[in-house]
CSV table of N, CA, C and O in Angstrom, one decimal:
chain,number,residue,atom,x,y,z
G,1092,MET,N,132.3,105.9,102.0
G,1092,MET,CA,132.9,104.6,101.9
G,1092,MET,C,132.3,103.8,100.8
G,1092,MET,O,133.1,103.1,100.1
G,1093,LEU,N,131.0,103.9,100.5
G,1093,LEU,CA,130.4,103.2,99.4
G,1093,LEU,C,131.0,103.7,98.1
G,1093,LEU,O,131.3,102.9,97.2
G,1094,SER,N,131.3,105.0,97.9
G,1094,SER,CA,131.8,105.5,96.7
G,1094,SER,C,133.2,104.9,96.5
G,1094,SER,O,133.5,104.6,95.3
G,1095,ILE,N,134.0,104.8,97.5
G,1095,ILE,CA,135.3,104.2,97.3
G,1095,ILE,C,135.3,102.8,96.9
G,1095,ILE,O,136.0,102.4,95.9
G,1096,LEU,N,134.4,102.0,97.4
G,1096,LEU,CA,134.2,100.6,97.0
G,1096,LEU,C,133.8,100.5,95.5
G,1096,LEU,O,134.3,99.7,94.8
G,1097,ILE,N,132.8,101.4,95.2
G,1097,ILE,CA,132.3,101.4,93.8
G,1097,ILE,C,133.5,101.8,92.8
G,1097,ILE,O,133.7,101.1,91.8
G,1098,LEU,N,134.2,102.8,93.2
G,1098,LEU,CA,135.3,103.2,92.3
G,1098,LEU,C,136.4,102.1,92.2
G,1098,LEU,O,136.9,101.9,91.1
G,1099,LEU,N,136.7,101.4,93.3
G,1099,LEU,CA,137.7,100.3,93.2
G,1099,LEU,C,137.2,99.2,92.3
G,1099,LEU,O,138.0,98.6,91.6
G,1100,LYS,N,135.9,98.9,92.4
G,1100,LYS,CA,135.4,97.8,91.6
G,1100,LYS,C,135.3,98.2,90.1
G,1100,LYS,O,135.6,97.4,89.2
G,1101,TYR,N,134.8,99.4,89.8
G,1101,TYR,CA,134.5,99.7,88.4
G,1101,TYR,C,135.5,100.7,87.7
G,1101,TYR,O,135.3,101.0,86.5
G,1102,SER,N,136.5,101.2,88.4
G,1102,SER,CA,137.4,102.1,87.8
G,1102,SER,C,138.4,101.4,86.9
G,1102,SER,O,139.1,100.5,87.4
G,1103,PRO,N,138.4,101.7,85.7
G,1103,PRO,CA,139.3,101.0,84.8
G,1103,PRO,C,140.7,101.5,85.0
G,1103,PRO,O,141.0,102.7,85.3
G,1104,VAL,N,141.7,100.6,84.8
G,1104,VAL,CA,143.1,101.0,84.9
G,1104,VAL,C,143.7,100.8,83.5
G,1104,VAL,O,143.9,99.6,83.1
G,1105,ASP,N,144.1,101.8,82.9
G,1105,ASP,CA,144.7,101.8,81.6
G,1105,ASP,C,146.2,102.0,81.8
G,1105,ASP,O,146.6,103.1,82.1
G,1106,SER,N,147.0,101.0,81.6
G,1106,SER,CA,148.4,101.2,81.9
G,1106,SER,C,149.2,100.6,80.7
G,1106,SER,O,148.6,100.0,79.8
G,1107,GLU,N,150.5,100.7,80.8
G,1107,GLU,CA,151.4,100.2,79.7
G,1107,GLU,C,151.3,98.7,79.6
G,1107,GLU,O,151.3,98.1,78.6
G,1108,ASN,N,151.1,98.1,80.8
G,1108,ASN,CA,151.0,96.6,80.8
G,1108,ASN,C,149.7,96.0,80.4
G,1108,ASN,O,149.6,94.9,79.9
G,1109,ARG,N,148.6,96.8,80.6
G,1109,ARG,CA,147.3,96.4,80.2
G,1109,ARG,C,146.5,97.5,79.7
G,1109,ARG,O,146.0,98.4,80.4
G,1110,LYS,N,146.3,97.6,78.4
G,1110,LYS,CA,145.5,98.6,77.7
G,1110,LYS,C,144.1,98.2,77.7
G,1110,LYS,O,143.8,97.0,77.5
G,1111,LEU,N,143.2,99.1,78.0
G,1111,LEU,CA,141.8,98.8,77.9
G,1111,LEU,C,141.3,98.8,76.5
G,1111,LEU,O,141.7,99.6,75.7
G,1112,ASP,N,140.5,97.8,76.2
G,1112,ASP,CA,139.9,97.7,74.8
G,1112,ASP,C,138.6,98.6,74.8
G,1112,ASP,O,138.2,99.1,75.8
G,1113,GLN,N,138.1,98.8,73.6
G,1113,GLN,CA,137.0,99.7,73.4
G,1113,GLN,C,135.8,99.3,74.2
G,1113,GLN,O,135.0,100.1,74.7
G,1114,GLU,N,135.5,98.0,74.3
G,1114,GLU,CA,134.3,97.5,75.0
G,1114,GLU,C,134.5,97.8,76.5
G,1114,GLU,O,133.5,98.2,77.1
G,1115,GLU,N,135.7,97.7,77.1
G,1115,GLU,CA,135.9,98.0,78.5
G,1115,GLU,C,135.7,99.5,78.7
G,1115,GLU,O,135.1,99.9,79.7
G,1116,ARG,N,136.2,100.3,77.8
G,1116,ARG,CA,136.0,101.7,78.0
G,1116,ARG,C,134.6,102.1,77.9
G,1116,ARG,O,134.1,103.0,78.7
G,1117,LYS,N,133.8,101.5,77.0
G,1117,LYS,CA,132.4,101.9,76.8
G,1117,LYS,C,131.6,101.4,78.1
G,1117,LYS,O,130.8,102.2,78.5
G,1118,LYS,N,131.9,100.2,78.6
G,1118,LYS,CA,131.2,99.8,79.8
G,1118,LYS,C,131.5,100.7,81.0
G,1118,LYS,O,130.6,101.0,81.7
G,1119,SER,N,132.7,101.0,81.2
G,1119,SER,CA,133.1,101.9,82.3
G,1119,SER,C,132.5,103.2,82.1
G,1119,SER,O,132.0,103.8,83.1
G,1120,HIS,N,132.4,103.8,80.9
G,1120,HIS,CA,131.8,105.1,80.7
G,1120,HIS,C,130.3,105.0,81.1
G,1120,HIS,O,129.8,105.9,81.7
G,1121,SER,N,129.6,104.0,80.7
G,1121,SER,CA,128.2,103.8,81.0
G,1121,SER,C,128.0,103.8,82.5
G,1121,SER,O,127.0,104.4,83.0
G,1122,ILE,N,128.8,103.0,83.2
G,1122,ILE,CA,128.6,102.9,84.6
G,1122,ILE,C,128.9,104.3,85.3
G,1122,ILE,O,128.1,104.7,86.2
G,1123,ILE,N,129.9,105.0,84.9
G,1123,ILE,CA,130.2,106.3,85.5
G,1123,ILE,C,129.1,107.3,85.2
G,1123,ILE,O,128.7,108.0,86.1
G,1124,VAL,N,128.5,107.3,84.0
G,1124,VAL,CA,127.4,108.2,83.7
G,1124,VAL,C,126.2,107.9,84.5
G,1124,VAL,O,125.6,108.8,85.1
G,1125,LEU,N,125.9,106.6,84.7
G,1125,LEU,CA,124.8,106.2,85.5
G,1125,LEU,C,125.0,106.6,87.0
G,1125,LEU,O,124.1,107.2,87.6
G,1126,MET,N,126.2,106.4,87.5
G,1126,MET,CA,126.5,106.8,88.9
G,1126,MET,C,126.4,108.4,89.0
G,1126,MET,O,125.8,108.8,90.1
G,1127,GLN,N,126.8,109.1,88.1
G,1127,GLN,CA,126.7,110.6,88.2
G,1127,GLN,C,125.3,111.1,88.1
G,1127,GLN,O,124.9,112.0,88.8
G,1128,VAL,N,124.5,110.4,87.3
G,1128,VAL,CA,123.1,110.8,87.2
G,1128,VAL,C,122.4,110.5,88.5
G,1128,VAL,O,121.6,111.3,89.0
G,1129,LEU,N,122.6,109.3,89.1
G,1129,LEU,CA,122.1,109.0,90.4
G,1129,LEU,C,122.5,109.9,91.5
G,1129,LEU,O,121.8,110.3,92.3
G,1130,LEU,N,123.8,110.3,91.4
G,1130,LEU,CA,124.3,111.3,92.4
G,1130,LEU,C,123.6,112.7,92.2
G,1130,LEU,O,123.3,113.3,93.2
G,1131,LEU,N,123.4,113.1,91.0
G,1131,LEU,CA,122.7,114.3,90.7
G,1131,LEU,C,121.3,114.3,91.2
G,1131,LEU,O,120.8,115.3,91.8
G,1132,ILE,N,120.6,113.2,91.0
G,1132,ILE,CA,119.2,113.1,91.5
G,1132,ILE,C,119.2,113.1,93.1
G,1132,ILE,O,118.4,113.8,93.7
G,1133,THR,N,120.2,112.4,93.7
G,1133,THR,CA,120.3,112.4,95.1
G,1133,THR,C,120.6,113.8,95.6
G,1133,THR,O,120.0,114.3,96.6
G,1134,TYR,N,121.5,114.5,95.0
G,1134,TYR,CA,121.9,115.8,95.3
G,1134,TYR,C,120.7,116.8,95.3
G,1134,TYR,O,120.4,117.6,96.1
G,1135,PHE,N,119.9,116.7,94.2
G,1135,PHE,CA,118.7,117.5,94.0
G,1135,PHE,C,117.7,117.2,95.1
G,1135,PHE,O,117.1,118.2,95.7
G,1136,LEU,N,117.4,116.0,95.4
G,1136,LEU,CA,116.5,115.6,96.5
G,1136,LEU,C,116.9,116.2,97.8
G,1136,LEU,O,116.1,116.7,98.6
G,1137,LEU,N,118.2,116.1,98.1
G,1137,LEU,CA,118.7,116.6,99.4
G,1137,LEU,C,118.6,118.1,99.4
G,1137,LEU,O,118.2,118.7,100.4
G,1138,TRP,N,118.8,118.8,98.3
G,1138,TRP,CA,118.6,120.2,98.2
G,1138,TRP,C,117.2,120.6,98.4
G,1138,TRP,O,116.8,121.5,99.2
G,1139,LYS,N,116.3,119.9,97.8
G,1139,LYS,CA,114.8,120.1,97.9
G,1139,LYS,C,114.4,120.0,99.4
G,1139,LYS,O,113.5,120.8,99.8
G,1140,TYR,N,114.9,119.0,100.1
G,1140,TYR,CA,114.5,118.8,101.5
G,1140,TYR,C,115.4,119.4,102.5
G,1140,TYR,O,115.2,119.2,103.7
G,1141,GLY,N,116.3,120.3,102.1
G,1141,GLY,CA,117.1,121.1,103.0
G,1141,GLY,C,118.2,120.4,103.8
G,1141,GLY,O,118.5,120.9,104.8
G,1142,ASN,N,118.8,119.4,103.3
G,1142,ASN,CA,119.8,118.7,104.0
G,1142,ASN,C,121.2,119.1,103.4
G,1142,ASN,O,121.9,118.4,102.7
G,1143,GLU,N,121.6,120.3,103.8
G,1143,GLU,CA,122.8,120.9,103.2
G,1143,GLU,C,124.1,120.2,103.7
G,1143,GLU,O,125.1,120.2,102.9
G,1144,LYS,N,124.1,119.7,104.9
G,1144,LYS,CA,125.4,119.0,105.3
G,1144,LYS,C,125.7,117.8,104.4
G,1144,LYS,O,126.9,117.6,104.1
G,1145,VAL,N,124.7,117.0,104.1
G,1145,VAL,CA,125.0,115.8,103.3
G,1145,VAL,C,125.3,116.3,101.9
G,1145,VAL,O,126.2,115.7,101.2
G,1146,MET,N,124.7,117.3,101.4
G,1146,MET,CA,125.0,117.9,100.1
G,1146,MET,C,126.5,118.3,100.0
G,1146,MET,O,127.1,118.0,99.0
G,1147,LYS,N,127.0,118.9,101.0
G,1147,LYS,CA,128.4,119.4,101.0
G,1147,LYS,C,129.3,118.2,101.0
G,1147,LYS,O,130.3,118.2,100.3
G,1148,VAL,N,129.0,117.1,101.7
G,1148,VAL,CA,129.8,115.9,101.7
G,1148,VAL,C,129.9,115.3,100.4
G,1148,VAL,O,130.9,114.9,99.9
G,1149,ILE,N,128.7,115.2,99.7
G,1149,ILE,CA,128.7,114.6,98.4
G,1149,ILE,C,129.5,115.5,97.4
G,1149,ILE,O,130.2,115.0,96.6
G,1150,ALA,N,129.3,116.8,97.5
G,1150,ALA,CA,130.0,117.7,96.6
G,1150,ALA,C,131.5,117.6,96.8
G,1150,ALA,O,132.3,117.5,95.8
G,1151,VAL,N,132.0,117.6,98.0
G,1151,VAL,CA,133.4,117.5,98.3
G,1151,VAL,C,134.0,116.1,97.8
G,1151,VAL,O,135.1,116.0,97.2
G,1152,ALA,N,133.2,115.0,98.0
G,1152,ALA,CA,133.7,113.7,97.6
G,1152,ALA,C,133.8,113.7,96.1
G,1152,ALA,O,134.8,113.1,95.5
G,1153,ASN,N,132.8,114.2,95.4
G,1153,ASN,CA,132.9,114.2,93.9
G,1153,ASN,C,134.0,115.1,93.4
G,1153,ASN,O,134.7,114.7,92.4
G,1154,ILE,N,134.3,116.2,94.0
G,1154,ILE,CA,135.5,117.0,93.7
G,1154,ILE,C,136.8,116.3,93.9
G,1154,ILE,O,137.7,116.3,93.1
G,1155,CYS,N,136.9,115.6,95.0
G,1155,CYS,CA,138.1,114.8,95.3
G,1155,CYS,C,138.3,113.7,94.3
G,1155,CYS,O,139.4,113.5,93.8
G,1156,VAL,N,137.3,113.0,93.9
G,1156,VAL,CA,137.4,112.0,92.8
G,1156,VAL,C,137.9,112.6,91.5
G,1156,VAL,O,138.8,112.1,90.9
G,1157,ALA,N,137.4,113.8,91.2
G,1157,ALA,CA,137.8,114.5,90.0
G,1157,ALA,C,139.3,114.9,90.1
G,1157,ALA,O,140.0,114.7,89.1
G,1158,ILE,N,139.7,115.4,91.2
G,1158,ILE,CA,141.1,115.8,91.4
G,1158,ILE,C,142.0,114.6,91.3
G,1158,ILE,O,143.0,114.6,90.6
G,1159,PHE,N,141.6,113.4,91.9
G,1159,PHE,CA,142.4,112.2,91.8
G,1159,PHE,C,142.5,111.7,90.4
G,1159,PHE,O,143.6,111.3,89.9
G,1160,GLN,N,141.4,111.9,89.6
G,1160,GLN,CA,141.5,111.4,88.2
G,1160,GLN,C,142.4,112.3,87.4
G,1160,GLN,O,143.2,111.9,86.6
G,1161,LEU,N,142.4,113.7,87.7
G,1161,LEU,CA,143.3,114.6,87.0
G,1161,LEU,C,144.7,114.3,87.3
G,1161,LEU,O,145.6,114.3,86.5
G,1162,ILE,N,145.0,114.0,88.6
G,1162,ILE,CA,146.4,113.6,89.0
G,1162,ILE,C,146.8,112.3,88.2
G,1162,ILE,O,147.9,112.3,87.7
G,1163,SER,N,145.9,111.4,88.1
G,1163,SER,CA,146.3,110.1,87.4
G,1163,SER,C,146.5,110.4,86.0
G,1163,SER,O,147.5,109.8,85.4
G,1164,ILE,N,145.7,111.2,85.4
G,1164,ILE,CA,145.9,111.5,83.9
G,1164,ILE,C,147.2,112.2,83.7
G,1164,ILE,O,147.9,111.9,82.8
G,1165,GLY,N,147.5,113.2,84.6
G,1165,GLY,CA,148.7,113.9,84.5
G,1165,GLY,C,149.9,113.0,84.7
G,1165,GLY,O,150.9,113.1,83.9
G,1166,THR,N,149.9,112.1,85.6
G,1166,THR,CA,150.9,111.2,85.8
G,1166,THR,C,151.2,110.3,84.6
G,1166,THR,O,152.3,110.0,84.2
G,1167,ASN,N,150.1,109.8,84.0
G,1167,ASN,CA,150.2,109.0,82.8
G,1167,ASN,C,150.8,109.8,81.7
G,1167,ASN,O,151.5,109.2,80.9
G,1168,MET,N,150.4,111.1,81.5
G,1168,MET,CA,150.9,111.9,80.5
G,1168,MET,C,152.4,112.1,80.7
G,1168,MET,O,153.2,112.0,79.7
G,1169,VAL,N,152.9,112.3,81.9
G,1169,VAL,CA,154.3,112.6,82.2
G,1169,VAL,C,155.1,111.3,81.9
G,1169,VAL,O,156.2,111.3,81.4
G,1170,ASN,N,154.5,110.2,82.3
G,1170,ASN,CA,155.2,108.9,82.1
G,1170,ASN,C,155.1,108.3,80.6
G,1170,ASN,O,155.6,107.3,80.3
G,1171,GLY,N,154.3,109.0,79.8
G,1171,GLY,CA,154.2,108.6,78.4
G,1171,GLY,C,153.3,107.5,78.2
G,1171,GLY,O,153.4,106.7,77.2
G,1172,GLU,N,152.3,107.2,79.1
G,1172,GLU,CA,151.4,106.1,78.9
G,1172,GLU,C,150.1,106.5,78.2
G,1172,GLU,O,149.7,107.6,78.2
């Protein structure tokens, strides 16, 4: 649930009606990199202490986000945005 809220707040939307400028892209990129580093550290700590169930949930959630991003990129490419 927290991941969804963070994505809704910080996910940039680049569309025909509103293009992101370079500063917005850079800020979004920095936030995403920080989130992924924190996720990787959390994932490592969970692995170290043997909490595989939570590790699987994090991995599946991260894969779902990547799939949704690919779908969005594909949709934008098809629509010529």
